[in-house]
XYZ file of C-alpha atoms in Angstrom:
121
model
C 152.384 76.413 105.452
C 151.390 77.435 108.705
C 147.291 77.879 109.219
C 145.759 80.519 110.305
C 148.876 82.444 112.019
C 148.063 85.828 110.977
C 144.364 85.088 111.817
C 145.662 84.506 115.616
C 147.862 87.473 115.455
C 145.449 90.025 114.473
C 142.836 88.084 116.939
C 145.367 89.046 119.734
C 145.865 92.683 118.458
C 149.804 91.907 117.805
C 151.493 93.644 114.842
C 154.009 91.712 112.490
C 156.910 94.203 114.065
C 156.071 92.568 117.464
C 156.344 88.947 116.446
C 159.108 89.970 114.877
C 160.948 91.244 118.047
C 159.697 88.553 120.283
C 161.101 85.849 117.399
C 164.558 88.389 116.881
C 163.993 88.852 113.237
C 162.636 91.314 110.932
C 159.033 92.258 110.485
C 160.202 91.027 106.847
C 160.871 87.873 107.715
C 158.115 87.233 109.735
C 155.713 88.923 106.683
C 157.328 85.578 104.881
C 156.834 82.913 107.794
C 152.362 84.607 107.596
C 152.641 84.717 103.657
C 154.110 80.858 104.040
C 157.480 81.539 101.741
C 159.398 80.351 105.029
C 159.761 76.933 106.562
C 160.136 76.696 110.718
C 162.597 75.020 112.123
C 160.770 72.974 115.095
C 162.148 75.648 117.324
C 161.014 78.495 115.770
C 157.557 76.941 115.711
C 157.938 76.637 119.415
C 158.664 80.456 119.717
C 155.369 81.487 118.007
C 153.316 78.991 119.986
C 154.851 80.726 123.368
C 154.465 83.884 121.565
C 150.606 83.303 120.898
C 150.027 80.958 123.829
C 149.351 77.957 121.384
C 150.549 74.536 120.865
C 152.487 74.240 118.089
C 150.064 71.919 116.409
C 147.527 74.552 115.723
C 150.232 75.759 113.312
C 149.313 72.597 111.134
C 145.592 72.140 111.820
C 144.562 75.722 111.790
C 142.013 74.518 114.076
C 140.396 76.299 117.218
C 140.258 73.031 118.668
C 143.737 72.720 119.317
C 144.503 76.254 120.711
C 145.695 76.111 124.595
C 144.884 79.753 124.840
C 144.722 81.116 128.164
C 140.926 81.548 128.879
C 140.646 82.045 132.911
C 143.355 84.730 133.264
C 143.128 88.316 132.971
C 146.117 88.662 130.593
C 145.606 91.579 128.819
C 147.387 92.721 124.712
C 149.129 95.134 126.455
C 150.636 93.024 128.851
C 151.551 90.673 126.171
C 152.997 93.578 123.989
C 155.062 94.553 126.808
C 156.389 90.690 127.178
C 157.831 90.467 124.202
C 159.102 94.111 124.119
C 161.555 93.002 126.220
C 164.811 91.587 125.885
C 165.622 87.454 126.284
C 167.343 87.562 129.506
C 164.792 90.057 130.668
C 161.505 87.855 129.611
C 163.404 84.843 131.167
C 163.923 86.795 134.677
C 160.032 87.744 134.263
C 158.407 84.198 133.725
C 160.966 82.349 136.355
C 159.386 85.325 138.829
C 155.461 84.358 137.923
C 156.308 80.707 137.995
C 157.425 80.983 141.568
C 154.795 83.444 142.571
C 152.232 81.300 140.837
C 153.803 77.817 142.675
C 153.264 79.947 145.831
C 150.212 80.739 145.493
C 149.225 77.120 144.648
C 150.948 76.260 147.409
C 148.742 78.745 149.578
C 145.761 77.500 147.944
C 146.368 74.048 149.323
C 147.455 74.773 152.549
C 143.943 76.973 153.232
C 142.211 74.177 151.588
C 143.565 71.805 154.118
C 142.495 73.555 157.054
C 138.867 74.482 155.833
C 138.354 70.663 155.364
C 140.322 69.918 158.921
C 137.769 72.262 160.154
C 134.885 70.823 158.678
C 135.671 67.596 160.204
């Protein structure tokens, strides 16, 4: 049985319908995956830990020591509601696009950081 699922979905402000859509099943099916009358495949697990920004351990432990949740960013429900309101091809576009844009950016970050400490020199 997975631990403390709907616990992180309510936490979140997420409905069942919207796991459901980001996973592609019904809202019944994922009732059954919270209420434990499903088993996950490995993958599946993996969707709901990308889905709630887990690892897929905390599935099993149930634990809020194993959570990766994203702490330092400013993502907000809505944003999240609108991610997986989208389509698969769609979401996949959208995350290759902040990957980049987030590589860039760390890129940035290192160049500037290399010329302050040039200039401190």
């Amino acid at each position: 049985m997975l631990k403390g699922i709907k616990r992180l979905r309510v936490s979140i402000g997420l409905s069942q319908q919207e796991v459901a859509d980001g996973l592609g099943i019904t809202q019944a099916s994922y009732a059954r995956i919270e209420q434990g009358k499903t088993k996950l495949s490995s993958d599946r697990m993996e969707q709901l830990a990308k889905i709630f920004d887990v690892r897929p351990e905390y599935f099993i432990s149930g634990s809020n020591d194993s959570p990766s949740i994203t702490t330092d960013l400013s993502i907000t429900n809505e944003y999240i509601k609108k991610i997986i309101s989208l389509n698969g091809e769609l979401r996949e576009k959208l995350e290759t696009s902040y990957q980049e844009r987030i590589r860039h950016l760390e890129n940035e970050n290192q160049r500037l950081q290399e010329i302050i400490l040039h200039r401190l020199k």
